[in-house]
Amino acid sequence: MGAGVLKSEKGGYSKTSVLTKIDALNALLYMTENENIAHEKIRAELEKVMALELKREKSGFFGAYGFSAEDTDEYIAKLEAQIEEKLR
């Protein structure tokens, strides 16, 4: 995945569900910088965010375009790893 761009693909993940999850992960990453927030609270929220389902767009002739599942999974895994690293 070059330059942090999520490619589009027919039948990919719903852009709304992907952006919702990425926004939540970025908020948690930001929270790790605040020393007044307990790591246990952030870890509990991380588990909730990780459980969020990424919905897929319908594929086929009349299908909609969404974000590439492969790119999205890779990007989200990197964000989750960054948060985990900061919580150590």
PDB file of N, CA and C in Angstrom:
ATOM      1  N   MET A   1       0.854  -1.172   0.000  1.00  0.00           N
ATOM      2  CA  MET A   1       0.000   0.000   0.000  1.00  0.00           C
ATOM      3  C   MET A   1       0.895   1.228   0.000  1.00  0.00           C
ATOM      4  N   GLY A   2       0.975   1.910  -1.082  1.00  0.00           N
ATOM      5  CA  GLY A   2       1.858   3.044  -1.202  1.00  0.00           C
ATOM      6  C   GLY A   2       1.243   4.336  -0.707  1.00  0.00           C
ATOM      7  N   ALA A   3       2.017   5.117  -0.007  1.00  0.00           N
ATOM      8  CA  ALA A   3       1.671   6.472   0.427  1.00  0.00           C
ATOM      9  C   ALA A   3       0.428   6.536   1.307  1.00  0.00           C
ATOM     10  N   GLY A   4       0.033   5.440   1.926  1.00  0.00           N
ATOM     11  CA  GLY A   4      -1.090   5.476   2.852  1.00  0.00           C
ATOM     12  C   GLY A   4      -2.446   5.683   2.209  1.00  0.00           C
ATOM     13  N   VAL A   5      -2.592   5.318   0.941  1.00  0.00           N
ATOM     14  CA  VAL A   5      -3.856   5.495   0.235  1.00  0.00           C
ATOM     15  C   VAL A   5      -4.567   4.153   0.139  1.00  0.00           C
ATOM     16  N   LEU A   6      -5.854   4.156   0.493  1.00  0.00           N
ATOM     17  CA  LEU A   6      -6.654   2.947   0.362  1.00  0.00           C
ATOM     18  C   LEU A   6      -7.290   2.943  -1.024  1.00  0.00           C
ATOM     19  N   LYS A   7      -6.974   1.934  -1.796  1.00  0.00           N
ATOM     20  CA  LYS A   7      -7.532   1.835  -3.143  1.00  0.00           C
ATOM     21  C   LYS A   7      -8.997   1.408  -3.071  1.00  0.00           C
ATOM     22  N   SER A   8      -9.732   1.738  -4.122  1.00  0.00           N
ATOM     23  CA  SER A   8     -11.130   1.321  -4.231  1.00  0.00           C
ATOM     24  C   SER A   8     -11.217   0.029  -5.012  1.00  0.00           C
ATOM     25  N   GLU A   9     -12.214  -0.791  -4.655  1.00  0.00           N
ATOM     26  CA  GLU A   9     -12.471  -2.000  -5.419  1.00  0.00           C
ATOM     27  C   GLU A   9     -13.956  -2.327  -5.306  1.00  0.00           C
ATOM     28  N   LYS A  10     -14.481  -2.899  -6.357  1.00  0.00           N
ATOM     29  CA  LYS A  10     -15.886  -3.286  -6.347  1.00  0.00           C
ATOM     30  C   LYS A  10     -16.082  -4.372  -5.295  1.00  0.00           C
ATOM     31  N   GLY A  11     -17.075  -4.173  -4.439  1.00  0.00           N
ATOM     32  CA  GLY A  11     -17.348  -5.149  -3.400  1.00  0.00           C
ATOM     33  C   GLY A  11     -16.417  -5.056  -2.209  1.00  0.00           C
ATOM     34  N   GLY A  12     -15.629  -4.000  -2.132  1.00  0.00           N
ATOM     35  CA  GLY A  12     -14.710  -3.827  -1.004  1.00  0.00           C
ATOM     36  C   GLY A  12     -15.463  -3.451   0.259  1.00  0.00           C
ATOM     37  N   TYR A  13     -14.703  -3.072   1.269  1.00  0.00           N
ATOM     38  CA  TYR A  13     -15.315  -2.659   2.525  1.00  0.00           C
ATOM     39  C   TYR A  13     -16.048  -1.335   2.343  1.00  0.00           C
ATOM     40  N   SER A  14     -17.176  -1.203   3.005  1.00  0.00           N
ATOM     41  CA  SER A  14     -17.952   0.038   2.998  1.00  0.00           C
ATOM     42  C   SER A  14     -17.064   1.180   3.479  1.00  0.00           C
ATOM     43  N   LYS A  15     -17.053   2.249   2.717  1.00  0.00           N
ATOM     44  CA  LYS A  15     -16.199   3.381   3.072  1.00  0.00           C
ATOM     45  C   LYS A  15     -16.611   3.981   4.412  1.00  0.00           C
ATOM     46  N   THR A  16     -17.903   4.001   4.691  1.00  0.00           N
ATOM     47  CA  THR A  16     -18.379   4.544   5.963  1.00  0.00           C
ATOM     48  C   THR A  16     -17.877   3.717   7.138  1.00  0.00           C
ATOM     49  N   SER A  17     -17.975   2.385   7.040  1.00  0.00           N
ATOM     50  CA  SER A  17     -17.539   1.549   8.165  1.00  0.00           C
ATOM     51  C   SER A  17     -16.030   1.610   8.345  1.00  0.00           C
ATOM     52  N   VAL A  18     -15.286   1.704   7.252  1.00  0.00           N
ATOM     53  CA  VAL A  18     -13.822   1.806   7.343  1.00  0.00           C
ATOM     54  C   VAL A  18     -13.421   3.126   7.998  1.00  0.00           C
ATOM     55  N   LEU A  19     -14.006   4.219   7.533  1.00  0.00           N
ATOM     56  CA  LEU A  19     -13.639   5.528   8.084  1.00  0.00           C
ATOM     57  C   LEU A  19     -14.040   5.648   9.548  1.00  0.00           C
ATOM     58  N   THR A  20     -15.156   5.045   9.928  1.00  0.00           N
ATOM     59  CA  THR A  20     -15.578   5.048  11.331  1.00  0.00           C
ATOM     60  C   THR A  20     -14.542   4.337  12.195  1.00  0.00           C
ATOM     61  N   LYS A  21     -14.089   3.171  11.735  1.00  0.00           N
ATOM     62  CA  LYS A  21     -13.112   2.398  12.508  1.00  0.00           C
ATOM     63  C   LYS A  21     -11.764   3.114  12.560  1.00  0.00           C
ATOM     64  N   ILE A  22     -11.324   3.666  11.449  1.00  0.00           N
ATOM     65  CA  ILE A  22     -10.043   4.375  11.411  1.00  0.00           C
ATOM     66  C   ILE A  22     -10.091   5.618  12.303  1.00  0.00           C
ATOM     67  N   ASP A  23     -11.201   6.347  12.272  1.00  0.00           N
ATOM     68  CA  ASP A  23     -11.341   7.526  13.143  1.00  0.00           C
ATOM     69  C   ASP A  23     -11.251   7.128  14.612  1.00  0.00           C
ATOM     70  N   ALA A  24     -11.912   6.029  14.972  1.00  0.00           N
ATOM     71  CA  ALA A  24     -11.880   5.557  16.357  1.00  0.00           C
ATOM     72  C   ALA A  24     -10.463   5.149  16.760  1.00  0.00           C
ATOM     73  N   LEU A  25      -9.756   4.468  15.866  1.00  0.00           N
ATOM     74  CA  LEU A  25      -8.379   4.062  16.163  1.00  0.00           C
ATOM     75  C   LEU A  25      -7.458   5.269  16.287  1.00  0.00           C
ATOM     76  N   ASN A  26      -7.632   6.252  15.430  1.00  0.00           N
ATOM     77  CA  ASN A  26      -6.820   7.463  15.516  1.00  0.00           C
ATOM     78  C   ASN A  26      -7.087   8.209  16.821  1.00  0.00           C
ATOM     79  N   ALA A  27      -8.343   8.223  17.271  1.00  0.00           N
ATOM     80  CA  ALA A  27      -8.677   8.866  18.539  1.00  0.00           C
ATOM     81  C   ALA A  27      -7.976   8.139  19.693  1.00  0.00           C
ATOM     82  N   LEU A  28      -7.953   6.815  19.636  1.00  0.00           N
ATOM     83  CA  LEU A  28      -7.259   6.047  20.673  1.00  0.00           C
ATOM     84  C   LEU A  28      -5.754   6.294  20.632  1.00  0.00           C
ATOM     85  N   LEU A  29      -5.211   6.382  19.439  1.00  0.00           N
ATOM     86  CA  LEU A  29      -3.785   6.670  19.294  1.00  0.00           C
ATOM     87  C   LEU A  29      -3.464   8.031  19.915  1.00  0.00           C
ATOM     88  N   TYR A  30      -4.320   8.986  19.681  1.00  0.00           N
ATOM     89  CA  TYR A  30      -4.159  10.314  20.269  1.00  0.00           C
ATOM     90  C   TYR A  30      -4.261  10.237  21.796  1.00  0.00           C
ATOM     91  N   MET A  31      -5.194   9.425  22.294  1.00  0.00           N
ATOM     92  CA  MET A  31      -5.378   9.277  23.737  1.00  0.00           C
ATOM     93  C   MET A  31      -4.132   8.702  24.414  1.00  0.00           C
ATOM     94  N   THR A  32      -3.372   7.888  23.698  1.00  0.00           N
ATOM     95  CA  THR A  32      -2.159   7.304  24.287  1.00  0.00           C
ATOM     96  C   THR A  32      -1.117   8.376  24.605  1.00  0.00           C
ATOM     97  N   GLU A  33      -1.226   9.529  23.966  1.00  0.00           N
ATOM     98  CA  GLU A  33      -0.297  10.635  24.206  1.00  0.00           C
ATOM     99  C   GLU A  33      -0.651  11.399  25.475  1.00  0.00           C
ATOM    100  N   ASN A  34      -1.874  11.232  25.969  1.00  0.00           N
ATOM    101  CA  ASN A  34      -2.340  11.944  27.155  1.00  0.00           C
ATOM    102  C   ASN A  34      -2.046  11.099  28.386  1.00  0.00           C
ATOM    103  N   GLU A  35      -1.218  11.595  29.245  1.00  0.00           N
ATOM    104  CA  GLU A  35      -0.804  10.846  30.427  1.00  0.00           C
ATOM    105  C   GLU A  35      -1.902  10.741  31.484  1.00  0.00           C
ATOM    106  N   ASN A  36      -2.970  11.526  31.362  1.00  0.00           N
ATOM    107  CA  ASN A  36      -4.043  11.520  32.352  1.00  0.00           C
ATOM    108  C   ASN A  36      -5.065  10.416  32.101  1.00  0.00           C
ATOM    109  N   ILE A  37      -4.948   9.712  31.007  1.00  0.00           N
ATOM    110  CA  ILE A  37      -5.905   8.661  30.682  1.00  0.00           C
ATOM    111  C   ILE A  37      -5.254   7.308  30.959  1.00  0.00           C
ATOM    112  N   ALA A  38      -5.931   6.505  31.769  1.00  0.00           N
ATOM    113  CA  ALA A  38      -5.396   5.201  32.165  1.00  0.00           C
ATOM    114  C   ALA A  38      -5.294   4.271  30.962  1.00  0.00           C
ATOM    115  N   HIS A  39      -4.195   3.544  30.906  1.00  0.00           N
ATOM    116  CA  HIS A  39      -3.993   2.597  29.807  1.00  0.00           C
ATOM    117  C   HIS A  39      -5.061   1.519  29.784  1.00  0.00           C
ATOM    118  N   GLU A  40      -5.591   1.154  30.958  1.00  0.00           N
ATOM    119  CA  GLU A  40      -6.638   0.132  31.011  1.00  0.00           C
ATOM    120  C   GLU A  40      -7.889   0.603  30.273  1.00  0.00           C
ATOM    121  N   LYS A  41      -8.201   1.886  30.423  1.00  0.00           N
ATOM    122  CA  LYS A  41      -9.375   2.448  29.738  1.00  0.00           C
ATOM    123  C   LYS A  41      -9.163   2.426  28.217  1.00  0.00           C
ATOM    124  N   ILE A  42      -7.980   2.806  27.797  1.00  0.00           N
ATOM    125  CA  ILE A  42      -7.670   2.816  26.362  1.00  0.00           C
ATOM    126  C   ILE A  42      -7.704   1.393  25.818  1.00  0.00           C
ATOM    127  N   ARG A  43      -7.139   0.457  26.564  1.00  0.00           N
ATOM    128  CA  ARG A  43      -7.118  -0.937  26.133  1.00  0.00           C
ATOM    129  C   ARG A  43      -8.548  -1.489  25.992  1.00  0.00           C
ATOM    130  N   ALA A  44      -9.433  -1.126  26.924  1.00  0.00           N
ATOM    131  CA  ALA A  44     -10.833  -1.573  26.859  1.00  0.00           C
ATOM    132  C   ALA A  44     -11.521  -0.996  25.621  1.00  0.00           C
ATOM    133  N   GLU A  45     -11.251   0.266  25.339  1.00  0.00           N
ATOM    134  CA  GLU A  45     -11.838   0.896  24.153  1.00  0.00           C
ATOM    135  C   GLU A  45     -11.264   0.280  22.876  1.00  0.00           C
ATOM    136  N   LEU A  46      -9.981  -0.049  22.897  1.00  0.00           N
ATOM    137  CA  LEU A  46      -9.348  -0.678  21.735  1.00  0.00           C
ATOM    138  C   LEU A  46     -10.026  -2.003  21.413  1.00  0.00           C
ATOM    139  N   GLU A  47     -10.340  -2.775  22.434  1.00  0.00           N
ATOM    140  CA  GLU A  47     -11.019  -4.055  22.207  1.00  0.00           C
ATOM    141  C   GLU A  47     -12.384  -3.849  21.549  1.00  0.00           C
ATOM    142  N   LYS A  48     -13.099  -2.816  21.977  1.00  0.00           N
ATOM    143  CA  LYS A  48     -14.407  -2.508  21.376  1.00  0.00           C
ATOM    144  C   LYS A  48     -14.250  -2.121  19.909  1.00  0.00           C
ATOM    145  N   VAL A  49     -13.262  -1.278  19.640  1.00  0.00           N
ATOM    146  CA  VAL A  49     -13.049  -0.814  18.264  1.00  0.00           C
ATOM    147  C   VAL A  49     -12.608  -1.968  17.370  1.00  0.00           C
ATOM    148  N   MET A  50     -11.752  -2.841  17.898  1.00  0.00           N
ATOM    149  CA  MET A  50     -11.287  -3.977  17.105  1.00  0.00           C
ATOM    150  C   MET A  50     -12.455  -4.909  16.766  1.00  0.00           C
ATOM    151  N   ALA A  51     -13.473  -4.926  17.607  1.00  0.00           N
ATOM    152  CA  ALA A  51     -14.634  -5.786  17.372  1.00  0.00           C
ATOM    153  C   ALA A  51     -15.615  -5.200  16.359  1.00  0.00           C
ATOM    154  N   LEU A  52     -15.429  -3.935  15.988  1.00  0.00           N
ATOM    155  CA  LEU A  52     -16.325  -3.334  14.997  1.00  0.00           C
ATOM    156  C   LEU A  52     -16.209  -4.073  13.671  1.00  0.00           C
ATOM    157  N   GLU A  53     -17.342  -4.427  13.126  1.00  0.00           N
ATOM    158  CA  GLU A  53     -17.368  -5.166  11.866  1.00  0.00           C
ATOM    159  C   GLU A  53     -17.211  -4.207  10.690  1.00  0.00           C
ATOM    160  N   LEU A  54     -16.410  -4.613   9.741  1.00  0.00           N
ATOM    161  CA  LEU A  54     -16.283  -3.852   8.506  1.00  0.00           C
ATOM    162  C   LEU A  54     -17.245  -4.464   7.491  1.00  0.00           C
ATOM    163  N   LYS A  55     -18.258  -3.691   7.140  1.00  0.00           N
ATOM    164  CA  LYS A  55     -19.260  -4.184   6.196  1.00  0.00           C
ATOM    165  C   LYS A  55     -18.707  -4.119   4.783  1.00  0.00           C
ATOM    166  N   ARG A  56     -19.169  -5.033   3.957  1.00  0.00           N
ATOM    167  CA  ARG A  56     -18.745  -5.065   2.555  1.00  0.00           C
ATOM    168  C   ARG A  56     -19.848  -4.501   1.667  1.00  0.00           C
ATOM    169  N   GLU A  57     -19.411  -3.877   0.597  1.00  0.00           N
ATOM    170  CA  GLU A  57     -20.339  -3.426  -0.434  1.00  0.00           C
ATOM    171  C   GLU A  57     -20.736  -4.637  -1.275  1.00  0.00           C
ATOM    172  N   LYS A  58     -21.869  -4.562  -1.911  1.00  0.00           N
ATOM    173  CA  LYS A  58     -22.294  -5.651  -2.799  1.00  0.00           C
ATOM    174  C   LYS A  58     -21.387  -5.659  -4.024  1.00  0.00           C
ATOM    175  N   SER A  59     -21.038  -6.862  -4.453  1.00  0.00           N
ATOM    176  CA  SER A  59     -20.231  -6.976  -5.665  1.00  0.00           C
ATOM    177  C   SER A  59     -21.158  -7.377  -6.807  1.00  0.00           C
ATOM    178  N   GLY A  60     -20.599  -7.644  -7.926  1.00  0.00           N
ATOM    179  CA  GLY A  60     -21.406  -8.012  -9.084  1.00  0.00           C
ATOM    180  C   GLY A  60     -21.609  -6.832 -10.008  1.00  0.00           C
ATOM    181  N   PHE A  61     -22.455  -7.038 -11.010  1.00  0.00           N
ATOM    182  CA  PHE A  61     -22.646  -6.039 -12.056  1.00  0.00           C
ATOM    183  C   PHE A  61     -23.127  -4.700 -11.492  1.00  0.00           C
ATOM    184  N   PHE A  62     -24.067  -4.735 -10.568  1.00  0.00           N
ATOM    185  CA  PHE A  62     -24.600  -3.504  -9.989  1.00  0.00           C
ATOM    186  C   PHE A  62     -23.983  -3.194  -8.628  1.00  0.00           C
ATOM    187  N   GLY A  63     -22.868  -3.818  -8.340  1.00  0.00           N
ATOM    188  CA  GLY A  63     -22.210  -3.643  -7.052  1.00  0.00           C
ATOM    189  C   GLY A  63     -21.620  -2.253  -6.886  1.00  0.00           C
ATOM    190  N   ALA A  64     -21.346  -1.923  -5.639  1.00  0.00           N
ATOM    191  CA  ALA A  64     -20.770  -0.624  -5.300  1.00  0.00           C
ATOM    192  C   ALA A  64     -19.283  -0.780  -5.009  1.00  0.00           C
ATOM    193  N   TYR A  65     -18.581   0.336  -5.117  1.00  0.00           N
ATOM    194  CA  TYR A  65     -17.153   0.349  -4.813  1.00  0.00           C
ATOM    195  C   TYR A  65     -16.938   0.700  -3.348  1.00  0.00           C
ATOM    196  N   GLY A  66     -15.973   0.036  -2.759  1.00  0.00           N
ATOM    197  CA  GLY A  66     -15.573   0.320  -1.384  1.00  0.00           C
ATOM    198  C   GLY A  66     -14.065   0.320  -1.326  1.00  0.00           C
ATOM    199  N   PHE A  67     -13.527   0.382  -0.128  1.00  0.00           N
ATOM    200  CA  PHE A  67     -12.078   0.343   0.033  1.00  0.00           C
ATOM    201  C   PHE A  67     -11.580  -1.086  -0.112  1.00  0.00           C
ATOM    202  N   SER A  68     -10.419  -1.238  -0.704  1.00  0.00           N
ATOM    203  CA  SER A  68      -9.778  -2.532  -0.868  1.00  0.00           C
ATOM    204  C   SER A  68      -9.643  -3.214   0.491  1.00  0.00           C
ATOM    205  N   ALA A  69     -10.130  -4.438   0.573  1.00  0.00           N
ATOM    206  CA  ALA A  69     -10.069  -5.183   1.834  1.00  0.00           C
ATOM    207  C   ALA A  69      -8.617  -5.405   2.260  1.00  0.00           C
ATOM    208  N   GLU A  70      -7.770  -5.756   1.324  1.00  0.00           N
ATOM    209  CA  GLU A  70      -6.357  -6.017   1.639  1.00  0.00           C
ATOM    210  C   GLU A  70      -5.671  -4.765   2.175  1.00  0.00           C
ATOM    211  N   ASP A  71      -5.852  -3.635   1.493  1.00  0.00           N
ATOM    212  CA  ASP A  71      -5.247  -2.377   1.933  1.00  0.00           C
ATOM    213  C   ASP A  71      -5.773  -1.971   3.304  1.00  0.00           C
ATOM    214  N   THR A  72      -7.087  -2.101   3.468  1.00  0.00           N
ATOM    215  CA  THR A  72      -7.717  -1.692   4.720  1.00  0.00           C
ATOM    216  C   THR A  72      -7.239  -2.546   5.886  1.00  0.00           C
ATOM    217  N   ASP A  73      -7.215  -3.857   5.695  1.00  0.00           N
ATOM    218  CA  ASP A  73      -6.758  -4.754   6.760  1.00  0.00           C
ATOM    219  C   ASP A  73      -5.322  -4.427   7.173  1.00  0.00           C
ATOM    220  N   GLU A  74      -4.479  -4.154   6.192  1.00  0.00           N
ATOM    221  CA  GLU A  74      -3.076  -3.826   6.464  1.00  0.00           C
ATOM    222  C   GLU A  74      -2.965  -2.507   7.230  1.00  0.00           C
ATOM    223  N   TYR A  75      -3.710  -1.510   6.802  1.00  0.00           N
ATOM    224  CA  TYR A  75      -3.659  -0.187   7.430  1.00  0.00           C
ATOM    225  C   TYR A  75      -4.169  -0.251   8.871  1.00  0.00           C
ATOM    226  N   ILE A  76      -5.286  -0.941   9.075  1.00  0.00           N
ATOM    227  CA  ILE A  76      -5.871  -1.053  10.412  1.00  0.00           C
ATOM    228  C   ILE A  76      -4.939  -1.845  11.337  1.00  0.00           C
ATOM    229  N   ALA A  77      -4.323  -2.890  10.829  1.00  0.00           N
ATOM    230  CA  ALA A  77      -3.374  -3.670  11.637  1.00  0.00           C
ATOM    231  C   ALA A  77      -2.205  -2.801  12.098  1.00  0.00           C
ATOM    232  N   LYS A  78      -1.736  -1.912  11.233  1.00  0.00           N
ATOM    233  CA  LYS A  78      -0.636  -1.013  11.600  1.00  0.00           C
ATOM    234  C   LYS A  78      -1.072  -0.041  12.697  1.00  0.00           C
ATOM    235  N   LEU A  79      -2.280   0.499  12.573  1.00  0.00           N
ATOM    236  CA  LEU A  79      -2.779   1.410  13.600  1.00  0.00           C
ATOM    237  C   LEU A  79      -2.922   0.696  14.944  1.00  0.00           C
ATOM    238  N   GLU A  80      -3.485  -0.505  14.912  1.00  0.00           N
ATOM    239  CA  GLU A  80      -3.655  -1.279  16.134  1.00  0.00           C
ATOM    240  C   GLU A  80      -2.298  -1.591  16.774  1.00  0.00           C
ATOM    241  N   ALA A  81      -1.306  -1.916  15.956  1.00  0.00           N
ATOM    242  CA  ALA A  81       0.032  -2.212  16.465  1.00  0.00           C
ATOM    243  C   ALA A  81       0.669  -0.973  17.097  1.00  0.00           C
ATOM    244  N   GLN A  82       0.452   0.187  16.491  1.00  0.00           N
ATOM    245  CA  GLN A  82       0.984   1.433  17.057  1.00  0.00           C
ATOM    246  C   GLN A  82       0.373   1.698  18.431  1.00  0.00           C
ATOM    247  N   ILE A  83      -0.924   1.477  18.557  1.00  0.00           N
ATOM    248  CA  ILE A  83      -1.591   1.703  19.839  1.00  0.00           C
ATOM    249  C   ILE A  83      -1.066   0.720  20.877  1.00  0.00           C
ATOM    250  N   GLU A  84      -0.981  -0.551  20.501  1.00  0.00           N
ATOM    251  CA  GLU A  84      -0.471  -1.573  21.425  1.00  0.00           C
ATOM    252  C   GLU A  84       0.942  -1.229  21.887  1.00  0.00           C
ATOM    253  N   GLU A  85       1.776  -0.771  20.968  1.00  0.00           N
ATOM    254  CA  GLU A  85       3.156  -0.409  21.308  1.00  0.00           C
ATOM    255  C   GLU A  85       3.182   0.725  22.336  1.00  0.00           C
ATOM    256  N   LYS A  86       2.328   1.714  22.167  1.00  0.00           N
ATOM    257  CA  LYS A  86       2.294   2.859  23.090  1.00  0.00           C
ATOM    258  C   LYS A  86       1.739   2.471  24.449  1.00  0.00           C
ATOM    259  N   LEU A  87       0.958   1.392  24.515  1.00  0.00           N
ATOM    260  CA  LEU A  87       0.370   0.964  25.783  1.00  0.00           C
ATOM    261  C   LEU A  87       1.318   0.073  26.587  1.00  0.00           C
ATOM    262  N   ARG A  88       2.455  -0.269  26.039  1.00  0.00           N
ATOM    263  CA  ARG A  88       3.430  -1.112  26.759  1.00  0.00           C
ATOM    264  C   ARG A  88       4.226  -0.303  27.734  1.00  0.00           C
TER     265      ARG A  88
END
